[in-house]
Structure formats: structure tokens, C-alpha cells
Amino acid sequence: MSDESSNKVPNNQNTNSRKSRRDFLKSIGYTGAAIAAGGAAIYTGYRYEHAKGKSGMVTVLTNDNRLVQVPIDQIHEFKPDPHALQKRGRQGLEGRRWVMVIDLAKCRNARKCVEACQSAHHLRPHEYHINTLIMQDAPNTAPYYMPKPCQHCDNPPCVSVCPVDATFKRQDGIVLIDNERCIGCRFCMAACPYSARMFHWQEPVLAQEYETSFTEYDVELNTPQRKGTISKCLFSADRLRENEMPYCVTACPNSVFYFGDENEDAVTNGTTKETVRLSQLLKQNAGYRLMPELGTQPRVYYLPPKNRLFDAPDKELTGNHSTQTT
Amino acid sequence: MAQKNNHTTLQETNLDNIAGDILRPVGLNIKFHAWMGFLTLTLLACLYAYWIQFNEGLIVTGLRDYVSWGMYLASFVFFVAASLIGMLISGVLGLLGQDWIKPIARIAEIIAVAFAAVAGLVIVSDMGRPERLPYVFMYGRIQSPILWDVTVVTTYLVISLLLWFIPLLPDLAIAKTRMHHAPKWLSTVYNFLSLKWTHHPDQYKILFRTTRILLILVIPTAFAIHTVTSWLFAVNPRAGWDSTIFGPYFLTGAFVAGAAGLILAMYFFSKNYKLSSYITADHFNKMGKLLLLTAIVYLYFNINEFLVPGYKLKTADAIHLKELFTGHYAWLFWTVQLGGLVIPILLLLFKPMRKPLPLTIIALVVFIGSWFKRYLIVIPTMEHPYLPKQFVPAEWIVYEPTLIETAITIGPLIMVLMIITILSKLFPVVPIWEMAGMGEDETNDHKKAE
């Protein structure tokens, strides 16, 4: 519905060029509905056919909370405006300061966070936004597992060095990467002391699917991924916009992750859904940040691996250079 | 020697002789065509390698997420370094009134122009999205050292090009009527490029004034290009790069590489172009001393760069230094440091070693060592991030350049040789007018006026 979509993305009809683009899409939508398949409107056609069997009308909830009925043949697919996606992606969620707390005592390297992240962001098994590392701080201290996402630094070295504003810091604290802007110089990778960034050395794993089914680039999900550009942990900015917690946080079976808003001083455990005070959690457990001496001011906090629930990894088995080729 | 003939009146016979000597190798002979043909074929092979990389992605290189900058960046630093010799010779020594540099100043500028022109291409070969190069100008952020680098390298290229071209004007005017053996179009080109030069004293005055301004400008620009290049590394919080002396460390290293490169070119031109009465043994001796001086200064910065962190042995620095001194890179490190720096310094202290042939051999070793020195600056640091490298394929752990990557690295070097060949084969490499003492009255007037 034109009303509905323009409410969702207000600047959709701001200019003539966008308007004509909308008209164009609209006409494609009609054609797709009519012939049930074809070109970019295959999905629309599918939805139409699917709904046609049930009734000639469909009930729709509008933005102002009214239930209305609409003839199905009047429906056309909502297609996000790429400019609007870029704009909201670069602004971030107003009034939020996202923060993550990782409880090292609970991690047993299940790697569910890694898998959920890779599946959401279309990555290969060795392409990481979040990786779980085996850490040993000193020869006589016990090793422990450490999930390592991007630290979303408040003083991010990667953002400083980027020559084209491809990687940027949002008002809600998230550091994102725009792979439509990235020139692939990899200065940000050199600058990141946490090795948090990855580069698409080859075509992304879903490159062929991207070719057949066109998806608009969403900077908050960083898909479709692109060869020759940087990718990185996004704190699942797309999930946060939907009021959901990040993929890794909800995928963890061992209640390792807390996620929340620093402004609210509250973080919620992704497994137990228990919400606690951020300041108290950090104070009571002596929370810390990685390499604070570098002055990067990370937004990811760690709780020390005290009273670990799981056995320390066998050093013989894991070593420092474990590999997992796929 | 020609430049000793101060205050002698200009003799046509003298000029004829000098112009004859210097212009003899100018022109397109069979050797030029064969050499350029060879370079073109090699370049095509390198471009094919780049075509593969362009299509497949940087996966065809040895680069991976940990070592994400490799040989391309090392080569880029080397190219910028080698181009700095133009400034050292014409700028620093020229402004200090060192007249002995006159016959070799143009060769130094040719080297500067060639390396500075291609340095940018080396960076493009490293980019994952080379077609987005215009974004640097469209969306450039002034905070990023890459923007500074683009700005100063371009500026340096323009100034160096002018410093090559403006002092060439009188030579073009001299040469356009004397190119009997060269193709006719070359005379036409000379006539066009000489900008109606008539050897009028006023023209010389303008030439001296312009050159002087450019020589003053080129010094800060050259300092800037290599300091900024060093900052591409020094601004990153990584052991081995996190250094406050990276600017001067790179700059002095650049003078070593550049001086060595100039000696190689001097030897080639004096032998091959039979210019040994202009590029004399004395020039080699003096360049040997210059190489010695720059190498000693560079050694001093090397000692600072390794001894100070080595004394403290902070965790990350300790890993880095251990890797260099006794680890994976030890053989390369000691070969470069001893063979490319310490031993040349010791040898150059002795006068017989500063004779043309021994000096050229030493310069060749230093020049190659300079390239590997940049390799040692870029790669080992990247191989040792703060956090462990785990759960990645084995080839991600240690960097090994691939064949395709090597070919793409060689490509720009071929382009440098092509530029040097064209500039030195189509135009006189030694300034005829300065050798013949033309325009000297104007110089002296100008110097008095200063």
C-alpha cells in the first residue's frame, strides 16, 4: 500500500526520481501478479498465488494500528528504498548505546554463536564476524575460551583510517561497514588490534544465489556480501531494529552473552532472558575490556573466567594454531 | 671537465662537441626496440596475472585475514622510497650549491618521476575493488593517511616532472637542430616541447627562478611523501609499527635506496651511452660517499628501532623481535641488515670501493636489500596480531606470496623501466647547456641578487 510503505520509509517519495522508480516497481508488481512469475517480481507472484486461494481480500495492519481489508490484487511487494536503508543504517537507533557482556566462565566453545552468525551473514566456516578463541594469559594460568566479536570501540582505529567513510560509527555505538562504498584497501584490518575484521578474498559463498535472486543491500545486515570488500561483526544491527537480540547472543546454549542498552543500564542474557543491571554485573564480577591500554574504549565487556563451568581445553589437542578447514 | 669552465665565453665548437656526445645515444635504434619489446612482453604477462586477480579476487595471492597487507604494500613503500632521490640530489645538494651534481641531476629526476608515477598503480593492484578508486576523491575523508598520501605523492610527481622538464628546455632547443640521426618527428616534438626557447638571458633568468622555487618546494613535499607512507603503518597499534621514529626511519632508508638506484643508473648511462667524460669516476666517488652517509644515518635509526624495544621486551614487541632475530624471518633479516647495510657501510669507507664498478655492485646489493627491508617492515608485524590465530585454514597462519602475486609485483617495476627507458632514450640524460656553461652569467647574477 502506498500509504503504508511511505509511512515506513518516509523519504520514499521525496524526489521525482524516487517516485518514478516506485512507479516502475509498482508496474513490475502488477505484471508479476498477473503472470504469476517472471523477473524481479517472482516473489510477488508467489505471494499473490499463495493468498489467492484463500480469499479475494486480505487483512492488513497499518502503521497507525488499524486493521483494514485490501483486495489481494492491489497488493504489491514492499521493496525497501536503497537510499532509505543506507540512511537509517548510517544513523542508527536513536537514544541507544548498545553494549555486550561476555561471561567467560560459561563458554565451552560450543561455537553456536559462530554458526548462527555465519548463517545470518552468509559466511564460510572460516570467515568470522565472531570467533571463539582459546586463551591462556600466562604459562601457569588455566586456558579458557573467549568469544571475540568486533569490540565496537568508542574510539575505533578502523574508522579513523578509512579513506572513504565505508566503515563508520553510529550514534548507538555500533561500528558498521558499507560494502557498497568499501574500496578494499584493508587499512582498517591493519588498524584493528582485535583482528575483528574479515575480507572477501574470493566471491562470497552465496554469490551464485545473489545473482539469481536480487536482494537490496542492507548495511545493517551487510548482505549481499561482496568480493573485494571488508565484512565484520555488526552487533546484528538488523535484529536490534526489530527489537530482537543479536544472532550470536540468542544462539548461545550456555548463557554466555548478555546484550543491552548502556543508557538503560540493563543487559539481558540471550539464553535465560534474565535481565540484570549492567553496572552491577560488571562491578560484582570485575568485568573488564580487552586491551584497555590501547585506548580503543570497546563496547564489549568480559567477565573473568572464574569458576568455569566447563573443563579447560586440552592444550595438546588445541594448541595455538588449531585449524578447521572446510 | 665541462662544468669547470666557469666564466669562459660560450664557444660553439665546445657546445657542438658536448651536444654531439650527449645526443649520440638519443633516438630509436634496434636496441631500444628490442628492449622495449622485451619489457612489453613481460608487462603483458604481468597484466595477465593481474587480470586473473581482478576476476578471481585477492584469493590468488598469499594474503589472508591476518597478513592482509603483503608484498604489494612492501613494493609500494619501496617505490616511494626510490623516488625520493630526485629531491635529495636536486633539492638538497642543488640548493647547497653542490655543482658536481649537474650531470646526474636529470637522471635523479627521471628516477623520481618513474617511481612516483608508478607507486600509485602498486596500491591499485592491492585494492579489492580497484574500480572504486574514484571513491577516494568522491568520498575522501581527510582523517585517513591514505588521503594525505594520495595528495603528496601526486604533488611530488608534478614537481618532479617539472624539475625534469624545465631544465630540459634549453637542451630541447639545442637538440632540435642537431638530431640528424633521429627520426624527423622527434625534432618536431623537440621543437614543440622547447616552448620557443631562444637562449635569451631573460629566459634563463625565469628558468633559474622557477627551478629554485621548485627545488625549495620539493624538499618538504618529498619529506611528506615518505613520512606519510610510514604513517600508513605507524598509526596502527601493532608491535613493530607502533613507533614514533617511523617517519625519519623511512625517510633515511629511502635515501639509501634512492642513492643506490641512482648509482646503478649512472653506471648504466656512463657505460652504455658512453658518457663517462660527463659522469666521471669522481661522480661515482662522491655518490659513494653520499650512499655511505645515508647508510650510516639509516643504520643509526635501525639501532634505535630495534634496540629500544629490544631492551624493554614488552610482550608483543618481544614476539616480533624474536621472530626477526631468531625466528622465521631471521635469515632474511640478518641478510638484509648485514649484507644490505652494515657490510656496504664498511666497504664504502675505502676509496677503491667507490670506483665505478665496485660501487655499482655494492649499490645493486643495497638496492635489492632495500626492497627486502620493506618486506620485513610490512609482513612480520602482520603475522603477529595481539590475539591468537585460531580455527582458520593452515595457510592463513604464515604468509607465502604466490606466483601470480609475484608477477603482479614485478609489473610496476617493468613500467618504471619503461618510463626510464623512454625518458632517457628520447631526451638527453645529461644537461647539455649546463655542461657547455650556457646561462652561467644569469645564474651568477641571480645568485648575487638572492
mmCIF file of N, CA and C in Angstrom, chain A residues 224-296:
data_model
loop_
_atom_site.group_PDB
_atom_site.id
_atom_site.type_symbol
_atom_site.label_atom_id
_atom_site.label_comp_id
_atom_site.label_asym_id
_atom_site.label_seq_id
_atom_site.Cartn_x
_atom_site.Cartn_y
_atom_site.Cartn_z
ATOM 1 N N PRO A 224 23.698 -8.468 0.414
ATOM 2 C CA PRO A 224 24.645 -9.475 -0.069
ATOM 3 C C PRO A 224 26.099 -9.085 0.218
ATOM 4 N N GLN A 225 26.886 -10.095 0.613
ATOM 5 C CA GLN A 225 28.320 -9.868 0.800
ATOM 6 C C GLN A 225 28.954 -9.659 -0.573
ATOM 7 N N ARG A 226 30.102 -8.993 -0.594
ATOM 8 C CA ARG A 226 30.725 -8.705 -1.890
ATOM 9 C C ARG A 226 32.200 -9.056 -1.903
ATOM 10 N N LYS A 227 32.620 -9.632 -2.998
ATOM 11 C CA LYS A 227 34.054 -9.900 -3.205
ATOM 12 C C LYS A 227 34.838 -8.585 -3.148
ATOM 13 N N GLY A 228 36.023 -8.667 -2.544
ATOM 14 C CA GLY A 228 36.899 -7.495 -2.545
ATOM 15 C C GLY A 228 36.512 -6.419 -1.567
ATOM 16 N N THR A 229 35.621 -6.742 -0.626
ATOM 17 C CA THR A 229 35.280 -5.755 0.401
ATOM 18 C C THR A 229 35.422 -6.381 1.776
ATOM 19 N N ILE A 230 35.426 -5.499 2.760
ATOM 20 C CA ILE A 230 35.538 -5.916 4.160
ATOM 21 C C ILE A 230 34.159 -6.340 4.666
ATOM 22 N N SER A 231 34.159 -7.290 5.581
ATOM 23 C CA SER A 231 32.944 -7.563 6.342
ATOM 24 C C SER A 231 33.336 -7.661 7.806
ATOM 25 N N LYS A 232 32.363 -7.491 8.665
ATOM 26 C CA LYS A 232 32.672 -7.504 10.097
ATOM 27 C C LYS A 232 31.408 -7.691 10.904
ATOM 28 N N CYS A 233 31.610 -7.966 12.194
ATOM 29 C CA CYS A 233 30.508 -8.069 13.150
ATOM 30 C C CYS A 233 29.732 -6.757 13.175
ATOM 31 N N LEU A 234 28.395 -6.868 13.168
ATOM 32 C CA LEU A 234 27.546 -5.677 13.086
ATOM 33 C C LEU A 234 26.705 -5.497 14.341
ATOM 34 N N PHE A 235 26.987 -6.288 15.373
ATOM 35 C CA PHE A 235 26.123 -6.337 16.560
ATOM 36 C C PHE A 235 24.691 -6.670 16.120
ATOM 37 N N SER A 236 24.543 -7.325 14.981
ATOM 38 C CA SER A 236 23.239 -7.661 14.408
ATOM 39 C C SER A 236 22.311 -6.446 14.397
ATOM 40 N N ALA A 237 22.776 -5.387 13.790
ATOM 41 C CA ALA A 237 22.007 -4.139 13.780
ATOM 42 C C ALA A 237 20.603 -4.340 13.213
ATOM 43 N N ASP A 238 20.462 -5.303 12.287
ATOM 44 C CA ASP A 238 19.126 -5.555 11.728
ATOM 45 C C ASP A 238 18.199 -6.157 12.774
ATOM 46 N N ARG A 239 18.730 -7.028 13.639
ATOM 47 C CA ARG A 239 17.917 -7.611 14.702
ATOM 48 C C ARG A 239 17.516 -6.541 15.715
ATOM 49 N N LEU A 240 18.466 -5.698 16.056
ATOM 50 C CA LEU A 240 18.192 -4.661 17.058
ATOM 51 C C LEU A 240 17.074 -3.742 16.581
ATOM 52 N N ARG A 241 17.050 -3.458 15.279
ATOM 53 C CA ARG A 241 15.987 -2.614 14.730
ATOM 54 C C ARG A 241 14.627 -3.277 14.922
ATOM 55 N N GLU A 242 14.591 -4.614 14.918
ATOM 56 C CA GLU A 242 13.343 -5.359 15.122
ATOM 57 C C GLU A 242 13.110 -5.680 16.592
ATOM 58 N N ASN A 243 13.884 -5.040 17.466
ATOM 59 C CA ASN A 243 13.772 -5.299 18.903
ATOM 60 C C ASN A 243 14.099 -6.743 19.272
ATOM 61 N N GLU A 244 14.995 -7.330 18.512
ATOM 62 C CA GLU A 244 15.463 -8.684 18.831
ATOM 63 C C GLU A 244 16.932 -8.596 19.227
ATOM 64 N N MET A 245 17.408 -9.644 19.908
ATOM 65 C CA MET A 245 18.813 -9.651 20.285
ATOM 66 C C MET A 245 19.656 -10.242 19.157
ATOM 67 N N PRO A 246 20.969 -9.957 19.154
ATOM 68 C CA PRO A 246 21.830 -10.424 18.058
ATOM 69 C C PRO A 246 21.795 -11.942 17.882
ATOM 70 N N TYR A 247 22.132 -12.372 16.668
ATOM 71 C CA TYR A 247 22.111 -13.792 16.318
ATOM 72 C C TYR A 247 22.973 -14.625 17.266
ATOM 73 N N CYS A 248 24.198 -14.154 17.527
ATOM 74 C CA CYS A 248 25.101 -14.933 18.364
ATOM 75 C C CYS A 248 24.561 -15.046 19.785
ATOM 76 N N VAL A 249 23.965 -13.946 20.254
ATOM 77 C CA VAL A 249 23.506 -13.886 21.644
ATOM 78 C C VAL A 249 22.396 -14.901 21.886
ATOM 79 N N THR A 250 21.439 -14.968 20.961
ATOM 80 C CA THR A 250 20.319 -15.883 21.162
ATOM 81 C C THR A 250 20.698 -17.322 20.839
ATOM 82 N N ALA A 251 21.779 -17.506 20.042
ATOM 83 C CA ALA A 251 22.140 -18.872 19.651
ATOM 84 C C ALA A 251 22.916 -19.603 20.743
ATOM 85 N N CYS A 252 23.449 -18.868 21.683
ATOM 86 C CA CYS A 252 24.329 -19.491 22.681
ATOM 87 C C CYS A 252 23.520 -20.405 23.599
ATOM 88 N N PRO A 253 23.940 -21.681 23.745
ATOM 89 C CA PRO A 253 23.210 -22.586 24.638
ATOM 90 C C PRO A 253 23.666 -22.472 26.092
ATOM 91 N N ASN A 254 24.709 -21.691 26.346
ATOM 92 C CA ASN A 254 25.334 -21.726 27.668
ATOM 93 C C ASN A 254 25.256 -20.395 28.407
ATOM 94 N N SER A 255 24.331 -19.561 28.043
ATOM 95 C CA SER A 255 24.111 -18.242 28.659
ATOM 96 C C SER A 255 25.393 -17.437 28.829
ATOM 97 N N VAL A 256 26.221 -17.448 27.796
ATOM 98 C CA VAL A 256 27.478 -16.702 27.843
ATOM 99 C C VAL A 256 27.235 -15.204 27.620
ATOM 100 N N PHE A 257 26.286 -14.882 26.731
ATOM 101 C CA PHE A 257 26.159 -13.494 26.273
ATOM 102 C C PHE A 257 25.060 -12.734 27.014
ATOM 103 N N TYR A 258 25.378 -11.509 27.378
ATOM 104 C CA TYR A 258 24.380 -10.532 27.778
ATOM 105 C C TYR A 258 24.406 -9.421 26.734
ATOM 106 N N PHE A 259 23.248 -8.869 26.451
ATOM 107 C CA PHE A 259 23.224 -7.773 25.491
ATOM 108 C C PHE A 259 22.194 -6.755 25.958
ATOM 109 N N GLY A 260 22.499 -5.475 25.744
ATOM 110 C CA GLY A 260 21.528 -4.478 26.170
ATOM 111 C C GLY A 260 21.954 -3.078 25.834
ATOM 112 N N ASP A 261 21.301 -2.146 26.520
ATOM 113 C CA ASP A 261 21.461 -0.727 26.243
ATOM 114 C C ASP A 261 22.136 -0.078 27.446
ATOM 115 N N GLU A 262 23.267 0.531 27.215
ATOM 116 C CA GLU A 262 24.002 1.158 28.314
ATOM 117 C C GLU A 262 23.188 2.295 28.922
ATOM 118 N N ASN A 263 22.404 2.978 28.088
ATOM 119 C CA ASN A 263 21.600 4.082 28.606
ATOM 120 C C ASN A 263 20.553 3.597 29.611
ATOM 121 N N GLU A 264 20.065 2.402 29.391
ATOM 122 C CA GLU A 264 19.087 1.833 30.328
ATOM 123 C C GLU A 264 19.762 1.118 31.485
ATOM 124 N N ASP A 265 21.082 0.970 31.395
ATOM 125 C CA ASP A 265 21.866 0.236 32.387
ATOM 126 C C ASP A 265 21.315 -1.178 32.567
ATOM 127 N N ALA A 266 20.870 -1.768 31.506
ATOM 128 C CA ALA A 266 20.291 -3.103 31.617
ATOM 129 C C ALA A 266 20.799 -3.973 30.476
ATOM 130 N N VAL A 267 21.170 -5.208 30.816
ATOM 131 C CA VAL A 267 21.527 -6.175 29.786
ATOM 132 C C VAL A 267 20.733 -7.454 30.026
ATOM 133 N N THR A 268 20.404 -8.139 28.938
ATOM 134 C CA THR A 268 19.596 -9.338 29.026
ATOM 135 C C THR A 268 20.412 -10.518 28.548
ATOM 136 N N ASN A 269 20.330 -11.602 29.299
ATOM 137 C CA ASN A 269 21.045 -12.804 28.889
ATOM 138 C C ASN A 269 20.323 -13.441 27.710
ATOM 139 N N GLY A 270 21.092 -13.789 26.684
ATOM 140 C CA GLY A 270 20.493 -14.309 25.461
ATOM 141 C C GLY A 270 19.888 -15.688 25.628
ATOM 142 N N THR A 271 20.362 -16.472 26.595
ATOM 143 C CA THR A 271 19.859 -17.832 26.779
ATOM 144 C C THR A 271 18.731 -17.850 27.800
ATOM 145 N N THR A 272 18.960 -17.272 28.965
ATOM 146 C CA THR A 272 17.972 -17.340 30.046
ATOM 147 C C THR A 272 16.955 -16.216 29.968
ATOM 148 N N LYS A 273 17.221 -15.186 29.148
ATOM 149 C CA LYS A 273 16.385 -13.987 29.013
ATOM 150 C C LYS A 273 16.301 -13.201 30.329
ATOM 151 N N GLU A 274 17.168 -13.518 31.252
ATOM 152 C CA GLU A 274 17.184 -12.786 32.518
ATOM 153 C C GLU A 274 17.813 -11.413 32.282
ATOM 154 N N THR A 275 17.148 -10.373 32.801
ATOM 155 C CA THR A 275 17.686 -9.025 32.628
ATOM 156 C C THR A 275 18.309 -8.556 33.932
ATOM 157 N N VAL A 276 19.528 -8.037 33.829
ATOM 158 C CA VAL A 276 20.239 -7.586 35.036
ATOM 159 C C VAL A 276 20.774 -6.184 34.796
ATOM 160 N N ARG A 277 21.169 -5.538 35.907
ATOM 161 C CA ARG A 277 21.772 -4.214 35.796
ATOM 162 C C ARG A 277 23.191 -4.350 35.261
ATOM 163 N N LEU A 278 23.498 -3.599 34.220
ATOM 164 C CA LEU A 278 24.823 -3.667 33.610
ATOM 165 C C LEU A 278 25.905 -3.274 34.616
ATOM 166 N N SER A 279 25.683 -2.154 35.312
ATOM 167 C CA SER A 279 26.722 -1.655 36.223
ATOM 168 C C SER A 279 26.986 -2.671 37.330
ATOM 169 N N GLN A 280 25.915 -3.283 37.836
ATOM 170 C CA GLN A 280 26.111 -4.254 38.915
ATOM 171 C C GLN A 280 26.806 -5.505 38.408
ATOM 172 N N LEU A 281 26.399 -5.948 37.243
ATOM 173 C CA LEU A 281 27.004 -7.155 36.673
ATOM 174 C C LEU A 281 28.508 -6.972 36.525
ATOM 175 N N LEU A 282 28.885 -5.805 36.011
ATOM 176 C CA LEU A 282 30.314 -5.550 35.793
ATOM 177 C C LEU A 282 31.044 -5.378 37.117
ATOM 178 N N LYS A 283 30.393 -4.715 38.068
ATOM 179 C CA LYS A 283 31.037 -4.439 39.350
ATOM 180 C C LYS A 283 31.228 -5.728 40.135
ATOM 181 N N GLN A 284 30.158 -6.516 40.207
ATOM 182 C CA GLN A 284 30.222 -7.711 41.044
ATOM 183 C C GLN A 284 31.161 -8.762 40.474
ATOM 184 N N ASN A 285 31.298 -8.775 39.144
ATOM 185 C CA ASN A 285 32.117 -9.817 38.533
ATOM 186 C C ASN A 285 33.465 -9.304 38.042
ATOM 187 N N ALA A 286 33.798 -8.081 38.427
ATOM 188 C CA ALA A 286 35.064 -7.482 37.976
ATOM 189 C C ALA A 286 35.182 -7.537 36.443
ATOM 190 N N GLY A 287 34.147 -7.035 35.786
ATOM 191 C CA GLY A 287 34.174 -7.020 34.325
ATOM 192 C C GLY A 287 35.328 -6.185 33.803
ATOM 193 N N TYR A 288 35.801 -6.552 32.632
ATOM 194 C CA TYR A 288 36.931 -5.825 32.038
ATOM 195 C C TYR A 288 36.761 -5.774 30.533
ATOM 196 N N ARG A 289 37.617 -4.969 29.870
ATOM 197 C CA ARG A 289 37.598 -4.887 28.417
ATOM 198 C C ARG A 289 38.947 -5.327 27.872
ATOM 199 N N LEU A 290 38.948 -5.728 26.619
ATOM 200 C CA LEU A 290 40.183 -6.240 26.008
ATOM 201 C C LEU A 290 41.144 -5.099 25.691
ATOM 202 N N MET A 291 42.381 -5.279 26.084
ATOM 203 C CA MET A 291 43.463 -4.337 25.790
ATOM 204 C C MET A 291 43.062 -2.884 26.036
ATOM 205 N N PRO A 292 42.636 -2.585 27.266
ATOM 206 C CA PRO A 292 42.207 -1.207 27.538
ATOM 207 C C PRO A 292 43.345 -0.210 27.350
ATOM 208 N N GLU A 293 44.597 -0.697 27.436
ATOM 209 C CA GLU A 293 45.740 0.210 27.337
ATOM 210 C C GLU A 293 45.850 0.860 25.961
ATOM 211 N N LEU A 294 45.158 0.277 24.960
ATOM 212 C CA LEU A 294 45.228 0.853 23.612
ATOM 213 C C LEU A 294 44.297 2.049 23.451
ATOM 214 N N GLY A 295 43.433 2.271 24.438
ATOM 215 C CA GLY A 295 42.574 3.448 24.374
ATOM 216 C C GLY A 295 41.456 3.353 23.365
ATOM 217 N N THR A 296 41.108 2.138 22.965
ATOM 218 C CA THR A 296 40.078 1.998 21.949
ATOM 219 C C THR A 296 38.665 2.082 22.525
#
